[in-house]
mmCIF file of C-alpha atoms in Angstrom:
data_model
loop_
_atom_site.group_PDB
_atom_site.id
_atom_site.type_symbol
_atom_site.label_atom_id
_atom_site.label_comp_id
_atom_site.label_asym_id
_atom_site.label_seq_id
_atom_site.Cartn_x
_atom_site.Cartn_y
_atom_site.Cartn_z
ATOM 1 C CA ALA A 1 -48.114 -28.488 -42.510
ATOM 2 C CA ARG A 2 -51.382 -28.210 -40.611
ATOM 3 C CA GLU A 3 -52.346 -24.803 -38.527
ATOM 4 C CA GLY A 4 -54.907 -26.675 -36.442
ATOM 5 C CA PRO A 5 -54.805 -30.228 -34.514
ATOM 6 C CA LEU A 6 -53.342 -33.068 -36.276
ATOM 7 C CA ARG A 7 -55.526 -36.021 -37.331
ATOM 8 C CA VAL A 8 -53.818 -39.242 -35.888
ATOM 9 C CA LEU A 9 -54.604 -42.838 -35.921
ATOM 10 C CA VAL A 10 -53.408 -45.152 -32.839
ATOM 11 C CA VAL A 11 -52.895 -48.940 -33.875
ATOM 12 C CA ASP A 12 -52.652 -51.345 -30.916
ATOM 13 C CA ASP A 13 -54.068 -54.713 -29.942
ATOM 14 C CA ARG A 14 -53.716 -54.089 -26.033
ATOM 15 C CA ALA A 15 -56.686 -51.610 -24.803
ATOM 16 C CA GLY A 16 -54.435 -50.223 -21.935
ATOM 17 C CA SER A 17 -51.777 -48.874 -24.363
ATOM 18 C CA LEU A 18 -54.458 -47.814 -26.993
ATOM 19 C CA ALA A 19 -56.329 -45.865 -24.076
ATOM 20 C CA THR A 20 -53.092 -44.162 -22.673
ATOM 21 C CA VAL A 21 -51.857 -43.043 -26.212
ATOM 22 C CA LYS A 22 -55.242 -41.949 -27.084
ATOM 23 C CA ALA A 23 -55.463 -39.816 -23.741
ATOM 24 C CA MET A 24 -52.144 -38.170 -24.411
ATOM 25 C CA LEU A 25 -53.097 -37.107 -27.979
ATOM 26 C CA THR A 26 -56.464 -35.909 -26.906
ATOM 27 C CA ARG A 27 -54.928 -33.687 -23.955
ATOM 28 C CA GLU A 28 -52.778 -32.005 -26.657
ATOM 29 C CA HIS A 29 -55.915 -31.470 -28.832
ATOM 30 C CA HIS A 30 -55.480 -33.823 -31.718
ATOM 31 C CA LEU A 31 -58.171 -35.643 -33.574
ATOM 32 C CA VAL A 32 -57.936 -39.377 -32.746
ATOM 33 C CA LYS A 33 -59.068 -42.566 -34.275
ATOM 34 C CA VAL A 34 -57.996 -45.952 -32.892
ATOM 35 C CA ALA A 35 -57.666 -49.399 -34.498
ATOM 36 C CA LYS A 36 -57.261 -52.667 -32.770
ATOM 37 C CA ASN A 37 -55.499 -54.758 -35.358
ATOM 38 C CA GLY A 38 -53.656 -54.347 -38.762
ATOM 39 C CA GLU A 39 -56.870 -54.968 -40.948
ATOM 40 C CA GLU A 40 -58.845 -52.188 -39.174
ATOM 41 C CA ALA A 41 -55.815 -49.995 -39.581
ATOM 42 C CA LEU A 42 -55.363 -50.501 -43.359
ATOM 43 C CA ASN A 43 -59.146 -49.865 -43.859
ATOM 44 C CA LEU A 44 -59.016 -46.493 -42.114
ATOM 45 C CA LEU A 45 -55.565 -45.471 -43.522
ATOM 46 C CA LEU A 46 -56.498 -46.099 -46.976
ATOM 47 C CA GLN A 47 -59.772 -44.412 -47.431
ATOM 48 C CA PRO A 48 -61.341 -41.090 -46.221
ATOM 49 C CA GLY A 49 -63.416 -40.865 -43.051
ATOM 50 C CA ASP A 50 -65.161 -38.636 -40.540
ATOM 51 C CA PHE A 51 -63.724 -37.438 -37.340
ATOM 52 C CA GLU A 52 -65.683 -36.275 -34.265
ATOM 53 C CA VAL A 53 -64.689 -32.966 -32.915
ATOM 54 C CA SER A 54 -65.718 -31.834 -29.556
ATOM 55 C CA LYS A 55 -65.836 -28.175 -29.265
ATOM 56 C CA VAL A 56 -67.018 -26.259 -25.911
ATOM 57 C CA THR A 57 -69.423 -23.704 -26.711
ATOM 58 C CA SER A 58 -70.057 -20.063 -25.096
ATOM 59 C CA ASP A 59 -72.601 -21.636 -22.436
ATOM 60 C CA ASN A 60 -69.700 -24.278 -21.496
ATOM 61 C CA PHE A 61 -71.542 -27.223 -23.180
ATOM 62 C CA SER A 62 -69.688 -29.742 -25.113
ATOM 63 C CA LYS A 63 -70.861 -29.974 -28.849
ATOM 64 C CA VAL A 64 -69.815 -32.848 -31.065
ATOM 65 C CA THR A 65 -69.362 -32.004 -34.575
ATOM 66 C CA THR A 66 -68.565 -34.594 -37.420
ATOM 67 C CA VAL A 67 -65.958 -33.537 -39.958
ATOM 68 C CA ASN A 68 -65.456 -35.163 -43.030
ATOM 69 C CA PHE A 69 -61.788 -35.321 -44.726
ATOM 70 C CA ARG A 70 -61.782 -36.575 -48.375
ATOM 71 C CA GLN A 71 -58.286 -36.269 -48.997
ATOM 72 C CA ALA A 72 -55.311 -37.885 -46.836
ATOM 73 C CA PRO A 73 -57.762 -38.882 -43.884
ATOM 74 C CA PHE A 74 -54.515 -38.956 -41.308
ATOM 75 C CA ASP A 75 -51.626 -36.556 -40.772
ATOM 76 C CA ALA A 76 -49.643 -39.172 -38.595
ATOM 77 C CA ALA A 77 -50.205 -42.810 -37.342
ATOM 78 C CA ILE A 78 -48.808 -44.340 -34.250
ATOM 79 C CA ILE A 79 -48.584 -48.249 -34.844
ATOM 80 C CA ASN A 80 -47.393 -51.146 -32.566
ATOM 81 C CA ALA A 81 -44.817 -52.835 -34.291
ATOM 82 C CA VAL A 82 -46.017 -56.456 -33.117
ATOM 83 C CA LEU A 83 -49.786 -56.900 -33.991
ATOM 84 C CA PRO A 84 -51.737 -60.164 -34.688
ATOM 85 C CA GLY A 85 -52.089 -60.930 -38.054
ATOM 86 C CA ILE A 86 -50.924 -57.898 -40.079
ATOM 87 C CA SER A 87 -47.714 -56.596 -38.326
ATOM 88 C CA GLY A 88 -47.032 -52.842 -38.054
ATOM 89 C CA GLY A 89 -44.238 -53.183 -40.654
ATOM 90 C CA ASP A 90 -46.741 -54.829 -43.224
ATOM 91 C CA ILE A 91 -49.217 -51.986 -42.445
ATOM 92 C CA ALA A 92 -46.280 -49.499 -43.272
ATOM 93 C CA SER A 93 -45.323 -51.311 -46.563
ATOM 94 C CA SER A 94 -49.106 -51.376 -47.608
ATOM 95 C CA VAL A 95 -49.699 -47.634 -47.077
ATOM 96 C CA ARG A 96 -46.552 -46.716 -48.981
ATOM 97 C CA LYS A 97 -47.593 -48.804 -51.886
ATOM 98 C CA ALA A 98 -51.082 -47.425 -51.944
ATOM 99 C CA GLU A 99 -49.718 -43.777 -51.663
ATOM 100 C CA ALA A 100 -47.340 -44.180 -54.514
ATOM 101 C CA ALA A 101 -49.944 -45.661 -56.758
ATOM 102 C CA ARG A 102 -52.576 -42.998 -56.005
ATOM 103 C CA GLY A 103 -49.873 -40.313 -55.752
ATOM 104 C CA VAL A 104 -51.305 -38.748 -52.622
ATOM 105 C CA ARG A 105 -49.551 -37.115 -49.711
ATOM 106 C CA ARG A 106 -47.561 -39.185 -47.288
ATOM 107 C CA VAL A 107 -48.924 -40.344 -44.050
ATOM 108 C CA TYR A 108 -46.248 -39.884 -41.185
ATOM 109 C CA LEU A 109 -45.877 -43.283 -39.723
ATOM 110 C CA ILE A 110 -44.498 -43.846 -36.226
ATOM 111 C CA GLY A 111 -43.676 -47.266 -35.000
ATOM 112 C CA ALA A 112 -43.978 -48.173 -31.380
ATOM 113 C CA THR A 113 -41.099 -50.700 -30.600
ATOM 114 C CA SER A 114 -39.763 -52.775 -27.902
ATOM 115 C CA SER A 115 -36.186 -53.529 -29.186
ATOM 116 C CA ARG A 116 -33.733 -52.124 -31.821
ATOM 117 C CA GLY A 117 -34.574 -55.027 -34.105
ATOM 118 C CA GLU A 118 -38.164 -54.005 -34.347
ATOM 119 C CA ALA A 119 -37.353 -50.466 -34.888
ATOM 120 C CA GLU A 120 -35.010 -51.426 -37.957
ATOM 121 C CA VAL A 121 -37.706 -53.517 -39.275
ATOM 122 C CA CYS A 122 -40.324 -50.765 -38.856
ATOM 123 C CA LEU A 123 -37.728 -48.238 -40.659
ATOM 124 C CA ARG A 124 -37.107 -50.719 -43.499
ATOM 125 C CA MET A 125 -40.850 -51.447 -44.346
ATOM 126 C CA GLY A 126 -41.714 -47.761 -44.548
ATOM 127 C CA MET A 127 -42.156 -45.887 -41.396
ATOM 128 C CA ASP A 128 -40.812 -42.642 -40.722
ATOM 129 C CA THR A 129 -39.524 -42.918 -37.225
ATOM 130 C CA THR A 130 -39.985 -45.097 -34.052
ATOM 131 C CA LEU A 131 -40.601 -44.605 -30.573
ATOM 132 C CA PRO A 132 -39.865 -46.845 -27.742
ATOM 133 C CA LYS A 133 -42.301 -48.467 -25.410
ATOM 134 C CA ALA A 134 -43.866 -47.356 -23.264
ATOM 135 C CA ILE A 135 -44.235 -44.079 -25.455
ATOM 136 C CA SER A 136 -43.676 -40.933 -23.063
ATOM 137 C CA ASN A 137 -45.814 -37.728 -23.404
ATOM 138 C CA ASP A 138 -42.717 -35.573 -24.133
ATOM 139 C CA ALA A 139 -41.431 -37.765 -26.771
ATOM 140 C CA LEU A 140 -44.757 -38.023 -28.545
ATOM 141 C CA ARG A 141 -45.506 -34.172 -28.339
ATOM 142 C CA GLU A 142 -41.812 -33.606 -29.779
ATOM 143 C CA THR A 143 -42.203 -36.176 -32.662
ATOM 144 C CA LEU A 144 -45.423 -34.848 -33.952
ATOM 145 C CA PHE A 145 -44.854 -31.237 -33.323
ATOM 146 C CA HIS A 146 -42.758 -30.848 -36.587
ATOM 147 C CA LEU A 147 -45.828 -31.939 -38.481
ATOM 148 C CA THR A 148 -47.475 -28.625 -37.441
ATOM 149 C CA ALA A 149 -47.061 -25.128 -39.043
ATOM 150 C CA ALA A 150 -45.136 -24.016 -36.040
ATOM 151 C CA GLY A 151 -42.824 -26.841 -36.076
ATOM 152 C CA ARG A 152 -42.237 -26.398 -39.842
ATOM 153 C CA ALA A 153 -41.410 -22.622 -39.162
ATOM 154 C CA GLY A 154 -38.680 -23.673 -36.773
ATOM 155 C CA ALA A 155 -40.477 -23.050 -33.336
ATOM 156 C CA PRO A 156 -39.216 -25.000 -30.380
ATOM 157 C CA PRO A 157 -41.703 -27.712 -29.188
ATOM 158 C CA PRO A 158 -43.856 -26.929 -26.395
ATOM 159 C CA ARG A 159 -42.755 -28.413 -22.986
ATOM 160 C CA ALA A 160 -44.875 -30.045 -20.426
ATOM 161 C CA LEU A 161 -45.112 -27.717 -17.228
ATOM 162 C CA PRO A 162 -42.913 -28.916 -14.380
ATOM 163 C CA ARG A 163 -44.301 -30.518 -11.366
ATOM 164 C CA GLU A 164 -44.783 -28.518 -8.456
ATOM 165 C CA ARG A 165 -41.818 -29.359 -5.808
ATOM 166 C CA LYS A 166 -42.616 -29.626 -2.108
ATOM 167 C CA SER A 167 -40.432 -28.101 0.361
ATOM 168 C CA ALA A 168 -38.596 -30.456 3.038
ATOM 169 C CA ARG A 169 -40.680 -29.128 5.835
ATOM 170 C CA ALA A 170 -44.179 -29.772 3.829
ATOM 171 C CA MET A 171 -42.779 -33.514 3.313
ATOM 172 C CA ARG A 172 -42.005 -33.955 6.894
ATOM 173 C CA GLU A 173 -45.389 -32.534 7.905
ATOM 174 C CA GLU A 174 -47.107 -35.142 5.536
ATOM 175 C CA GLN A 175 -45.182 -38.148 6.749
ATOM 176 C CA PRO A 176 -47.378 -38.566 10.267
ATOM 177 C CA LYS A 177 -50.783 -38.068 8.263
ATOM 178 C CA LYS A 178 -49.391 -40.695 5.841
ATOM 179 C CA LEU A 179 -48.420 -43.178 8.579
ATOM 180 C CA GLU A 180 -51.755 -42.836 10.072
ATOM 181 C CA ALA A 181 -53.547 -43.304 7.154
ATOM 182 C CA GLU A 182 -51.788 -46.526 6.614
ATOM 183 C CA ASP A 183 -52.102 -48.376 10.027
ATOM 184 C CA GLY A 184 -55.056 -46.838 11.251
ATOM 185 C CA SER A 185 -53.330 -45.213 14.373
ATOM 186 C CA ALA A 186 -53.717 -41.928 15.774
ATOM 187 C CA SER A 187 -50.132 -41.439 16.461
ATOM 188 C CA SER A 188 -48.505 -38.063 14.978
ATOM 189 C CA ALA A 189 -45.010 -38.834 16.032
ATOM 190 C CA PRO A 190 -42.561 -37.662 12.949
ATOM 191 C CA LEU A 191 -40.821 -40.120 11.020
ATOM 192 C CA TRP A 192 -37.539 -38.845 12.255
ATOM 193 C CA ALA A 193 -38.267 -39.265 16.037
ATOM 194 C CA PRO A 194 -35.818 -41.685 17.761
ATOM 195 C CA ARG A 195 -37.000 -45.124 19.031
ATOM 196 C CA CYS A 196 -36.031 -46.592 22.194
ATOM 197 C CA PRO A 197 -34.523 -50.033 21.968
ATOM 198 C CA ALA A 198 -36.499 -53.057 23.566
ATOM 199 C CA ARG A 199 -35.449 -54.055 26.984
ATOM 200 C CA ILE A 200 -33.811 -57.258 27.191
ATOM 201 C CA LEU A 201 -34.584 -59.121 30.493
ATOM 202 C CA ILE A 202 -32.098 -61.488 32.100
#
C-alpha cells in the first residue's frame, strides 16, 4: 500500500472520457498518465517510466518535478473494455502473463464497461474489478482508496462534500432573474404569479 498518491494509467480511445477520468484523478492528487489505445497502454504498463509531479512551492508557484519509477510503474490502470485493435481484456491478459514471468507486483486493473457481458469478459481476462460507464467520481474514489495505506488499515473512504442546498425562498428569488436572462425582458413578475386568461370576443 502506498502512503502518497497513486500512480494511475487511464486507457481510452475517446478524448472526452480520457479527459474526464484524468480530471477526477488529478483532483484526488494522484499521478496520472494516459494512453489512447492498447498498444500505448502495453508499452507503458510493461516498462518503467517517468511521471511529472506538480508541486506548489512556498511562493505559490507551481514547480514540475520529474520522478522516475524503476519498479512497477503503475499502482492501478483504468482501461476501457472496448478499444480499437487490442481490447481491454487483451491488455489485462498480456499484463498478467508478463507479471507472472517477471515475478513483479500486480498492477490493479479496473475495466470500464458498458454491459454485464463486457464486465464478465474483463474479469475472466485478468482484471481485478470493473466500473460501469460513465464512471462516477465517488465510485472511482472508493475503488482506488483500498490501495492506499489508509484503505489497507480499514479506514472508511473519503466522501465528496455535499452540495450546498438553496432555500425555497432563494430559489423563488432567482426565478425572475433567470426568466429575464432567457427572454431579454425586464419583467420581474414571480413565476407563481397568476395569469389572466385571454379574452374571447364574440
